[in-house]
Coordinates of C-alpha atoms in Angstrom, one line a residue:
X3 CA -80.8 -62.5 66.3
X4 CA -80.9 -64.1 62.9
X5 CA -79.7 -61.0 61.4
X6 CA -77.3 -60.7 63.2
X7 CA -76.0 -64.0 63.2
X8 CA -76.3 -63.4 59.2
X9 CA -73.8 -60.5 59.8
X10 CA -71.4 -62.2 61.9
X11 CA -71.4 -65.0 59.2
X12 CA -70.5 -62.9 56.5
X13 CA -69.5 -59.7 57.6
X14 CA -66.2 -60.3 55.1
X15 CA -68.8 -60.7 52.1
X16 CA -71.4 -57.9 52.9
X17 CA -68.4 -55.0 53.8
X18 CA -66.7 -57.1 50.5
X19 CA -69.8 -56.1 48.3
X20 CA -70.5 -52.6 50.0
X21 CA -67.4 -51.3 48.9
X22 CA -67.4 -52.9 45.7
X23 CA -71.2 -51.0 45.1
X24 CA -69.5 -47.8 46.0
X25 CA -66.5 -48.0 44.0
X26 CA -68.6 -48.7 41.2
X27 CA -70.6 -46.0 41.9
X28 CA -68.5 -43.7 42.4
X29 CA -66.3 -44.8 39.1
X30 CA -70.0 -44.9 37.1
X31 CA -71.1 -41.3 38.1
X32 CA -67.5 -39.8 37.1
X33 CA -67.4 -41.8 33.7
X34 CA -71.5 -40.4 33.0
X35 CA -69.7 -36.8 33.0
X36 CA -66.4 -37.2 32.3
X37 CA -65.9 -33.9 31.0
X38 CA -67.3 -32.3 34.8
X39 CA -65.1 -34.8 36.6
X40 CA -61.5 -33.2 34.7
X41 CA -63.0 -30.0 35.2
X42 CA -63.5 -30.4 39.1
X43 CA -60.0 -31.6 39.6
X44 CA -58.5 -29.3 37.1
X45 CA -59.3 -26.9 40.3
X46 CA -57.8 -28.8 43.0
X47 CA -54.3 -27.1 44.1
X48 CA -54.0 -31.2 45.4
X49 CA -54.1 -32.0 42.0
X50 CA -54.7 -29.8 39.3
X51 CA -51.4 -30.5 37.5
X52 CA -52.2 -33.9 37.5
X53 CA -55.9 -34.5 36.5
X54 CA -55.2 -36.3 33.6
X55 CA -53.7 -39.0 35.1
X56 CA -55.4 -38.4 37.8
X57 CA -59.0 -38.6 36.2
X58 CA -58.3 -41.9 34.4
X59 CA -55.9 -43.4 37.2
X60 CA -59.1 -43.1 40.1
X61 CA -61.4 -44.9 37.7
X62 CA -59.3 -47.4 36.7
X63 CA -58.2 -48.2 40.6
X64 CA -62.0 -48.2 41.7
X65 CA -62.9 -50.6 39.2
X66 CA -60.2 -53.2 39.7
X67 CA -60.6 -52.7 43.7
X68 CA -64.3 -53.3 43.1
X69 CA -63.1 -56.6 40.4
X70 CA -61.2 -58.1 43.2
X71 CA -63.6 -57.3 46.1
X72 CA -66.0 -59.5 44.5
X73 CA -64.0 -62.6 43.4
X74 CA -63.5 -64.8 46.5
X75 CA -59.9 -66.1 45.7
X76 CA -58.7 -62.1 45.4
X77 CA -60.7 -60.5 48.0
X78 CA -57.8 -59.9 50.4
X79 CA -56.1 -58.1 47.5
X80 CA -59.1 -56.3 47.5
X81 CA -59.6 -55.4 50.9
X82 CA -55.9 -53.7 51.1
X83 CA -56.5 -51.8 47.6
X84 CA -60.1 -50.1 49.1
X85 CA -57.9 -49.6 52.1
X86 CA -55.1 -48.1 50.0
X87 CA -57.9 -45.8 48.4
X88 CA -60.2 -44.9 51.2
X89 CA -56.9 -43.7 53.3
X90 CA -56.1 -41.6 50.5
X91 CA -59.9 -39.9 49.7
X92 CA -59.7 -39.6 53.4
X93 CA -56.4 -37.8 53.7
X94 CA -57.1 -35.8 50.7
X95 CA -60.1 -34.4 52.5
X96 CA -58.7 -33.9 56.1
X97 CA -56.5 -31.6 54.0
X98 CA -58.9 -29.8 52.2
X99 CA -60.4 -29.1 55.4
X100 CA -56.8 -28.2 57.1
X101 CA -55.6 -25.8 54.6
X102 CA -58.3 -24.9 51.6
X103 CA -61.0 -22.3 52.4
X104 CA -62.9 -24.3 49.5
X105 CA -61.4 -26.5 47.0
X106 CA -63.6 -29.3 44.7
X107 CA -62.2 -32.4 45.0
X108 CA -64.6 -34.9 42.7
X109 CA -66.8 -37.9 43.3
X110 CA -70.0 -37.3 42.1
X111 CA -73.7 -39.0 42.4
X112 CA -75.4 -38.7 45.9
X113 CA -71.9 -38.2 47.7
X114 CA -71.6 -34.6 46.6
X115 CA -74.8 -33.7 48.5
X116 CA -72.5 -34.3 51.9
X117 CA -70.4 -31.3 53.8
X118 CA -67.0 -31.6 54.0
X119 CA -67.5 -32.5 57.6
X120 CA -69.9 -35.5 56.5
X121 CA -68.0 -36.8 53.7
X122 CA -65.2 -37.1 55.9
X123 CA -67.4 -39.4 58.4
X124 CA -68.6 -41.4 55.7
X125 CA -65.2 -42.2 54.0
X126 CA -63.4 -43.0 57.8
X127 CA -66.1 -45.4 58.5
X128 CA -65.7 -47.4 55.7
X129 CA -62.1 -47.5 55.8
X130 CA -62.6 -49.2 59.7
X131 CA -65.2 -51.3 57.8
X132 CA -62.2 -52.2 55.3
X133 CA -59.9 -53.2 57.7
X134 CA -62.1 -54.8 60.3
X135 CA -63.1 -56.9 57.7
X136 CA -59.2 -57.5 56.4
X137 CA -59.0 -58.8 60.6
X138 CA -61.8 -61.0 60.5
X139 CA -60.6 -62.6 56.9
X140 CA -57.0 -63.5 58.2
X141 CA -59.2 -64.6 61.4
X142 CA -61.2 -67.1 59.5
X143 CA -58.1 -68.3 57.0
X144 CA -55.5 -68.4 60.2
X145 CA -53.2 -65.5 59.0
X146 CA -50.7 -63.7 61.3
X147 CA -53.0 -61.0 62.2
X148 CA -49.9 -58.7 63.3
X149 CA -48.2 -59.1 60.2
X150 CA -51.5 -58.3 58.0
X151 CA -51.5 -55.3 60.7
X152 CA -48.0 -54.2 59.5
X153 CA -49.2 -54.3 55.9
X154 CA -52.1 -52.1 56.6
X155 CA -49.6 -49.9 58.1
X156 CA -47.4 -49.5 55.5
X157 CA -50.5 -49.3 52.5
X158 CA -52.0 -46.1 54.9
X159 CA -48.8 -44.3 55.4
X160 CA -47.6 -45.0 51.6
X161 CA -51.1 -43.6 50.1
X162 CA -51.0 -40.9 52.8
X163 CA -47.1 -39.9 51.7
X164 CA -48.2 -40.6 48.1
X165 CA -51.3 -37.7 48.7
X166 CA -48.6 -35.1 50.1
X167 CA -45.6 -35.4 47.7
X168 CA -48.7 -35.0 44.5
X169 CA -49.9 -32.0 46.6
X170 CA -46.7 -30.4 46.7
X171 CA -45.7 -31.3 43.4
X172 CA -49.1 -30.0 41.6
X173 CA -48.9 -26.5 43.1
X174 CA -45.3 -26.5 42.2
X175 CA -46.1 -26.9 38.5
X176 CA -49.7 -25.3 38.4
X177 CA -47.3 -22.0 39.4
X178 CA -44.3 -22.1 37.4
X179 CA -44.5 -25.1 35.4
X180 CA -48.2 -25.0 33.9
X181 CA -48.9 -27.3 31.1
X182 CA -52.5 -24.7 30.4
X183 CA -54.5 -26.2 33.6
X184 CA -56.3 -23.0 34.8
X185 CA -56.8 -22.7 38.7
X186 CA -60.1 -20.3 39.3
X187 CA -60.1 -18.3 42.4
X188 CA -63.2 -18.4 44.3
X189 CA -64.9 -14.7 43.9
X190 CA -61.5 -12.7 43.4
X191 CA -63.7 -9.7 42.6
X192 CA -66.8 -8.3 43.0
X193 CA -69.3 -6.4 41.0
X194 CA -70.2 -3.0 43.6
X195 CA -71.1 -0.5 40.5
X196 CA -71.5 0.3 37.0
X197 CA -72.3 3.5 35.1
X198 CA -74.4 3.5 31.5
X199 CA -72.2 4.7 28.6
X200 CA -73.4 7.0 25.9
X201 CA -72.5 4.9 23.7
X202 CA -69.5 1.6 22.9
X203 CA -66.8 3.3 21.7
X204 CA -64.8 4.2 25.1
X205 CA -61.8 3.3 26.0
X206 CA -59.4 3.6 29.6
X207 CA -56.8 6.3 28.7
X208 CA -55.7 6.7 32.8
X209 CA -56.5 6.7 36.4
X210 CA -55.4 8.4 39.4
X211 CA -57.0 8.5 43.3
X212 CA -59.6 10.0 42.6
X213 CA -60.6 9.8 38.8
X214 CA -60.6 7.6 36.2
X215 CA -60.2 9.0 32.6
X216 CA -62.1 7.8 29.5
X217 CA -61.1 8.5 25.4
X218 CA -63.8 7.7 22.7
X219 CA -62.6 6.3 19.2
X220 CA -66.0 7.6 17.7
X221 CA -64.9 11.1 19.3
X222 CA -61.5 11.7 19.7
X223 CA -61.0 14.6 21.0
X224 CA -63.4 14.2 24.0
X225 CA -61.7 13.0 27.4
X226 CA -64.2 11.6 29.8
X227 CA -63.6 11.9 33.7
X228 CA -65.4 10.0 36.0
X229 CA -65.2 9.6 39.6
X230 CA -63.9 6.6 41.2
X231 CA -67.8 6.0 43.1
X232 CA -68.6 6.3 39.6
X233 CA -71.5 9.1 40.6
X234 CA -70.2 12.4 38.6
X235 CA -69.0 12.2 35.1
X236 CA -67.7 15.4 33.2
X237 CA -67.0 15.9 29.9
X238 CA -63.8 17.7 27.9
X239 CA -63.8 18.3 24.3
X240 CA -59.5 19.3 24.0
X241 CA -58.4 21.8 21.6
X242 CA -55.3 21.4 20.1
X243 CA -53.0 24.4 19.0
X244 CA -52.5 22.7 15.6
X245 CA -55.2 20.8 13.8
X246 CA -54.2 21.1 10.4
X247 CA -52.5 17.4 10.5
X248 CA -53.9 14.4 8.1
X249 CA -54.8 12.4 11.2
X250 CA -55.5 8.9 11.3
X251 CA -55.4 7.4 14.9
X252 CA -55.8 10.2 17.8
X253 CA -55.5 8.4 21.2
X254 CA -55.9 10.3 24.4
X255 CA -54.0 9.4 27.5
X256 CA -53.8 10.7 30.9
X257 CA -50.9 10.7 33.6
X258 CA -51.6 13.3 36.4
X259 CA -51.6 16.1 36.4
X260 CA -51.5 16.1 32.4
X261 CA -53.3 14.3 29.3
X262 CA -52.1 13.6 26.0
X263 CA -53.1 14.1 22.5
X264 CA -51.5 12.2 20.3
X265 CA -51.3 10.2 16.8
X266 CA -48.2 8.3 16.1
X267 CA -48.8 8.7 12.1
X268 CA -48.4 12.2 12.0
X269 CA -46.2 11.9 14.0
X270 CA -47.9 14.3 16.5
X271 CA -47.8 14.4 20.9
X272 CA -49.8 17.4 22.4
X273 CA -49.8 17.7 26.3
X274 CA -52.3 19.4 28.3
X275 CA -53.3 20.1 32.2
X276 CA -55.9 18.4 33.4
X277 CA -59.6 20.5 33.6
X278 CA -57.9 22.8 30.8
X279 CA -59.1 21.7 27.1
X280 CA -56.2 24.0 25.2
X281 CA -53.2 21.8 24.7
X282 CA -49.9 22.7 22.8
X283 CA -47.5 20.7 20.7
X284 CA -44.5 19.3 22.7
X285 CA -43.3 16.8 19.6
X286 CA -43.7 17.3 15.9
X287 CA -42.1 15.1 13.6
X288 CA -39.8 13.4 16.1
X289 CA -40.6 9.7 15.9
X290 CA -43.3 7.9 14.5
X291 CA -44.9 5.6 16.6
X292 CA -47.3 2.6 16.7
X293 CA -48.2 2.9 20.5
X294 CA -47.2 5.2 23.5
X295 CA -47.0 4.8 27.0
X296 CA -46.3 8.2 29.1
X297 CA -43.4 7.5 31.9
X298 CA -43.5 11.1 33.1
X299 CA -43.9 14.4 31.7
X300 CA -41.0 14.5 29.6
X301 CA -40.5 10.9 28.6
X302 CA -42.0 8.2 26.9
X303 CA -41.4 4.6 25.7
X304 CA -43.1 4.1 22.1
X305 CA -43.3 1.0 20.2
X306 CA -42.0 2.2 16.6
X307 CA -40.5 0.0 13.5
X308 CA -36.9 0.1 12.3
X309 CA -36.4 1.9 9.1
X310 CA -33.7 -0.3 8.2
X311 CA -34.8 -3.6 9.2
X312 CA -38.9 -3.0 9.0
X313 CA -38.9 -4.8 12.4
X314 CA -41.1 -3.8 15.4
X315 CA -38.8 -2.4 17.6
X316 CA -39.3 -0.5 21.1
X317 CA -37.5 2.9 21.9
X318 CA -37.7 5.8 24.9
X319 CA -38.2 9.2 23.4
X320 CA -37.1 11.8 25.7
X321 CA -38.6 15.7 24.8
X322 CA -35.5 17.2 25.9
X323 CA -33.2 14.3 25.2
X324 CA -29.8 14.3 22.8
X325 CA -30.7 12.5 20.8
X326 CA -34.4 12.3 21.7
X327 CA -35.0 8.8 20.4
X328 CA -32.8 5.5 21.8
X329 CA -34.0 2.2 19.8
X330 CA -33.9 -0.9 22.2
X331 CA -34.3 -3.3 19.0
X332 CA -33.2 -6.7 21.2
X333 CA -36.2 -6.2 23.6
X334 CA -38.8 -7.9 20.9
X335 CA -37.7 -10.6 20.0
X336 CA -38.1 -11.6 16.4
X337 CA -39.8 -15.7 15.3
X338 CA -40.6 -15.6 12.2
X339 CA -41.3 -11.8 10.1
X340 CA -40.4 -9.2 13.4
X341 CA -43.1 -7.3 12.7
X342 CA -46.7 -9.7 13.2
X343 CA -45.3 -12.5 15.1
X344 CA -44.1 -9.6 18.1
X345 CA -46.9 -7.7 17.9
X346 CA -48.7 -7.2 21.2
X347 CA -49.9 -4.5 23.6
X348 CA -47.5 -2.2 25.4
X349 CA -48.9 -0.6 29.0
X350 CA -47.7 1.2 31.9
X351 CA -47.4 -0.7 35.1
X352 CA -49.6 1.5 37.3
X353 CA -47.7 2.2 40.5
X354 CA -45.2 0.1 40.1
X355 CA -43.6 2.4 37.5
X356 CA -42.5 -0.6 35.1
X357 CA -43.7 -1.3 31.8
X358 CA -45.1 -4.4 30.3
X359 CA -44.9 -5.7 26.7
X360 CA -47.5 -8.8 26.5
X361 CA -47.1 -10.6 22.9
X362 CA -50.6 -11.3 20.9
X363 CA -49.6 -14.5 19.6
X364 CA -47.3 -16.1 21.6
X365 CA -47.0 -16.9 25.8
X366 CA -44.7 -14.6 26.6
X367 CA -45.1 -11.1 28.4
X368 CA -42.0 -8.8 29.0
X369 CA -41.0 -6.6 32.3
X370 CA -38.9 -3.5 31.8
X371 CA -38.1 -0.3 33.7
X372 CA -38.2 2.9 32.9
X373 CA -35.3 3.0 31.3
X374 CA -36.7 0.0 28.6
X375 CA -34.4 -2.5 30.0
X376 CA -35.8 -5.6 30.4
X377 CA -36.7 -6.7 34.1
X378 CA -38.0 -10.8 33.6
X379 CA -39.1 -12.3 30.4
X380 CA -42.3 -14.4 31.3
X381 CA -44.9 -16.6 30.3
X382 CA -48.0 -17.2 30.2
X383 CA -49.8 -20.6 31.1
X384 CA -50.8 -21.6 27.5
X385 CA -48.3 -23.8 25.4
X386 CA -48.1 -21.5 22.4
X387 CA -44.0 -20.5 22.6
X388 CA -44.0 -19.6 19.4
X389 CA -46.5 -17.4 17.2
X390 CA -48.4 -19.5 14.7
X391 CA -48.5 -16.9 11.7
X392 CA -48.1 -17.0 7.9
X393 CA -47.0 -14.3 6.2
X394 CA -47.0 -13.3 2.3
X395 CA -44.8 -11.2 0.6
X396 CA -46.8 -8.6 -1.9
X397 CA -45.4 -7.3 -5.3
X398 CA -44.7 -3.3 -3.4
X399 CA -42.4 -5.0 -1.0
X400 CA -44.9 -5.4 2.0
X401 CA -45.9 -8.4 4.1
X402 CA -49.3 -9.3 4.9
X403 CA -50.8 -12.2 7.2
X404 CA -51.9 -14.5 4.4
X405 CA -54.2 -16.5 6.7
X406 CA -55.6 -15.9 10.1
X407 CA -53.2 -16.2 13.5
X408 CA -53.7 -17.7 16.5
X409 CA -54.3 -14.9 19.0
X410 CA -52.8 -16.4 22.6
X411 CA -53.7 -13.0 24.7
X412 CA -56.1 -9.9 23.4
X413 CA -55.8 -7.6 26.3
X414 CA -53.6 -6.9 29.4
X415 CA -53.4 -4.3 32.3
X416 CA -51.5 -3.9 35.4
X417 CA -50.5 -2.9 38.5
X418 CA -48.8 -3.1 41.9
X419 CA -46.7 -6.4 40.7
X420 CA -49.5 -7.8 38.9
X421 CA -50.2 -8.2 35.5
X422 CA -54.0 -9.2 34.6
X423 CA -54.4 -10.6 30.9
X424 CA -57.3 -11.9 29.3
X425 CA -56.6 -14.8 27.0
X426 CA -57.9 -16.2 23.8
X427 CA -57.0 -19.7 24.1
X428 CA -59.3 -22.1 26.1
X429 CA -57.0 -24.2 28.5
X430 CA -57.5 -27.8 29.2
X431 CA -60.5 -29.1 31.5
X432 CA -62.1 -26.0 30.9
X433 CA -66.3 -25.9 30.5
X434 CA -67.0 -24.6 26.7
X435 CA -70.3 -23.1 28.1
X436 CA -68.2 -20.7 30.5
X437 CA -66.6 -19.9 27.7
X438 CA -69.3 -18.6 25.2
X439 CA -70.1 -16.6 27.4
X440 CA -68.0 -15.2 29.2
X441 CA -63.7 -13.8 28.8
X442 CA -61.2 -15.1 31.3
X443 CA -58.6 -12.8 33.0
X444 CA -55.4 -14.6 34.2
X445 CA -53.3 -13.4 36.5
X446 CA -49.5 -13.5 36.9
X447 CA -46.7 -11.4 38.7
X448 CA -44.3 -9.3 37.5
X449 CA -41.1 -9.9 39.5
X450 CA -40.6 -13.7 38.7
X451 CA -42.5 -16.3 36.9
X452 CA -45.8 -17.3 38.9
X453 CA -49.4 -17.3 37.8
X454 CA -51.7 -16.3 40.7
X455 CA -54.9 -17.8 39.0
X456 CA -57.8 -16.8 36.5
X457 CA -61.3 -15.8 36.6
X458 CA -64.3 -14.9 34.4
X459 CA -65.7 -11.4 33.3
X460 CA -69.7 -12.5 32.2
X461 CA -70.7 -10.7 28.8
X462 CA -73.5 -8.6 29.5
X463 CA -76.4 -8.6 26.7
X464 CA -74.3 -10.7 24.2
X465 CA -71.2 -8.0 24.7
X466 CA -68.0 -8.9 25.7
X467 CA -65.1 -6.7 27.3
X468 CA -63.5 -4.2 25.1
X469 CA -61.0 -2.6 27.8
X470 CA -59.9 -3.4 31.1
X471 CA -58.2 -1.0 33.7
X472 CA -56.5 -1.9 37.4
X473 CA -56.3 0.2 40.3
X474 CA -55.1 -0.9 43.8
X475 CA -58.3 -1.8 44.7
X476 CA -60.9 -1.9 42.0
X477 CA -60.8 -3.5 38.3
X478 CA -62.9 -1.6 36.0
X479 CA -64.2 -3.0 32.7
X480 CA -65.7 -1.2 29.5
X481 CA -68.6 -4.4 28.4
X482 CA -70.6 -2.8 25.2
X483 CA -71.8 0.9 26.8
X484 CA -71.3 -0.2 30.5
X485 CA -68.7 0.6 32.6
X486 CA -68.4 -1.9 35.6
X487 CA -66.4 -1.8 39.1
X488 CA -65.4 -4.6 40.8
X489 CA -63.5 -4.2 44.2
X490 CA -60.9 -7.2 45.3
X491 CA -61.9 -9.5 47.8
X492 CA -58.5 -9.8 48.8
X493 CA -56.2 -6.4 48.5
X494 CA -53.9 -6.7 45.1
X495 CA -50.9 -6.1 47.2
X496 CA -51.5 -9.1 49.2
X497 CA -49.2 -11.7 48.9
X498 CA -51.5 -14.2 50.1
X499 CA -53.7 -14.1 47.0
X500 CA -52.9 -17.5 46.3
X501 CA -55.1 -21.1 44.6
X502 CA -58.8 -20.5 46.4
X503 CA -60.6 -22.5 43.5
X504 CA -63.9 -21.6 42.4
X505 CA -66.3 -24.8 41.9
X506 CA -67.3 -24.2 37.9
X507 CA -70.0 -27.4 37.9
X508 CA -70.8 -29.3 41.1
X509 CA -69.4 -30.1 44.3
X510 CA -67.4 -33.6 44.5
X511 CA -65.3 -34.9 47.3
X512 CA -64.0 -38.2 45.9

């Protein structure tokens, strides 16, 4: 009975100093790890776009709630902000639970040992605690307990509004308008085989139903096929009709039913039938070329470099074309020299039949059709818009990079209407550990600007990927002399492949 007549007494001062120990807690165990607390929210769709201000705005608010919970003449004050933020932890997580399959929110200390379920429980009881004790204060001090009653109203549906328009806001910006705050899906792919190489040097040159086709930069003239179950691999050594060419770069690539033998420094294009190693010259001393991509049997986009302007320009070259080669010299689009600062990597789009163009050193990606006009022009999530490169002019007339460039993107591959790219650049609220040891893949679409999210491919014995290739439903990756499968865990084609974020450090609900 004493205790309880101890309660009664100062039930304002014991729920006052309860919620000032958890807001102090709470605010203590984000502050200890900082860096883990940005990085939780960072993966919040809720509030990803917003975790700075986010991450210092909560501990900031929990420690003036807890200041004013614990000096008498502000305690009301007090009771309404713990009000304020309880409703909003509380909303936050009866929307998590609503609409996320999992997404970290972030508290930290003994509350991220709770379910969902249990967190929830714990944050709506002290929120009645809050305002029961708000009643019994204006009780005590003979306040208008239906006007405080209104107040209390208005503080939960403000914080409540205030939770939704961030919400909508933040997923907004984290798709279209990214300031470089990755979103990680939660197990976008999984690992369901791998096949032991011969050796590193291997490289993607194709893929159809059934096969996928490897070239070797040690052996160029072998082409690789291996099944899509990854169980038979067989082995082509192709024999040109002409070898007497000073070759310098042989690449191999494969669209069905035919591969190609090619070096753009000749300039050289052979074309052979799949399962047959003899393949004959279809262009000699056309066009010389930097990179190729095959459209169809005929026709081909190259990335080549203007003989009058010594830019890097992009062109179709059509075997039986008049003339064969059409120069597109506005699709690259020059910053500083037009020749290092639009370098990049130019792919096919798998079935989709578009190409892609993604710049090395600055956020920007291109989409064109066959026919090398240009689709959508659009970036990537980093803030690098334009390529940070310094170039020096040598005695002979040539340019060389005097100092190092930032690289923004190293390699890309696509298909469907995604383009997968795995980035150089470490975005904000990212773990530094992840990222010596592992490469991250983001993920974008082709037909307007949107970034799906991003995820990690592990090294594997201190090796990192050399070469990524996309199917409809598997990525395959080339890591040192391994070659790795990974199915989707939702179909590529699914439009629903939206923010399901993968918890990097702990679980946090706060």
């Amino acid at each position: 009975m004493i205790v309880v007549e101890y309660i009664r007494k100062h039930f304002v001062q014991i729920v006052s100093y309860l919620l000032a120990f958890l807001f102090i807690y709470a605010a203590f165990s984000k502050a200890i790890d900082f860096e883990a607390f940005q990085v939780q929210l960072a993966q919040s769709p809720f509030l990803g776009a917003f975790t700075g201000f986010v991450s210092y705005g909560v501990l900031i608010v929990e420690v003036l709630v807890a200041m004013l919970l614990l000096i008498p003449k502000r305690n009301r004050q007090g009771l309404f902000g713990s009000i304020g933020l309880m409703t909003a932890f509380t909303f936050y997580i009866h929307l998590i639970l609503l609409f996320s399959d999992f997404i970290p929110c972030s508290c930290g200390g003994i509350l991220e040992k709770m379910g969902w379920g249990e967190h929830l429980l714990f944050n709506i009881v002290f929120l009645l605690l809050a305002i029961i004790a708000l009643y019994v204060s204006a009780k005590e001090h003979h306040v208008d307990t239906k006007k405080e009653f209104k107040y209390v109203s208005w503080v939960m549906l403000g914080n409540m509004l205030l939770v939704i328009a961030i919400f909508g806001t933040s997923e907004h910006i984290m798709r279209t308008q990214n300031s470089f705050v990755r979103r990680f899906l939660q197990y976008p792919i999984i690992e369901d085989g791998s096949l032991k190489l011969d050796n590193a040097d291997y490289y993607f040159a194709g893929a159809d139903s059934d096969h996928i086709y490897l070239g070797s930069r040690n052996l160029p003239q072998l082409l690789t096929t291996v099944d899509t179950g990854l169980a038979k691999t067989y082995k082509m050594k192709i024999l040109p009709d002409n070898l007497d060419h000073s070759f310098k770069k042989i690449e191999v690539q494969v669209k069905s039913p035919f591969y190609y033998f090619y070096d753009g420094t000749v300039p050289v294009i052979y074309r052979g039938k799949l399962g047959d190693p003899k393949a004959q010259t279809v262009s000699f001393g056309d066009a010389y070329f930097t990179q190729l991509a095959v459209l169809d049997s005929g026709k081909f986009a190259i990335r080549t470099q203007s003989s009058q302007t010594k830019d890097l320009v992009l062109a179709s070259f059509e075997l039986l074309g008049k003339p064969k080669v059409n120069f597109y010299p506005t699709v690259l689009q020059k910053q500083v020299d037009g020749f290092f600062d639009v370098d990049g990597k130019l792919i096919g789009g798998g079935d989709v039949g578009n190409l892609v163009y993604t710049y090395s050193y600055r956020n920007q990606f291109i989409v064109l059709n066959k026919n090398l006009e240009v689709l959508n022009r659009l970036n990537t999530i980093d803030t690098t818009t334009i390529a940070k490169i310094s170039t020096a002019s040598l005695s002979d007339g040539q340019h060389k990079l005097s100092s190092p460039p930032l690289r923004v993107n190293s390699k890309s591959a696509a298909n469907k209407n995604f383009v997968f790219i795995i980035s150089d650049l470490m975005g904000r609220y990212e773990s530094r550990k992840a990222w010596k040891n592992a490469k991250v893949v983001d993920i974008y679409r082709m037909d307007r600007q949107e970034y799906v999210g991003s995820f990690y491919l592990y090294n594997d014995n201190g090796k990192s990927v050399s070469d990524m290739l996309v199917t409809e439903k598997y990525l395959y990756v080339i890591i040192g002399n391994k070659l790795q499968r990974f199915y989707f865990r939702k179909p590529l084609y699914d439009k629903n492949i939206t923010g399901e974020a993968e918890n990097l450090i702990v679980k946090s609900r706060q």
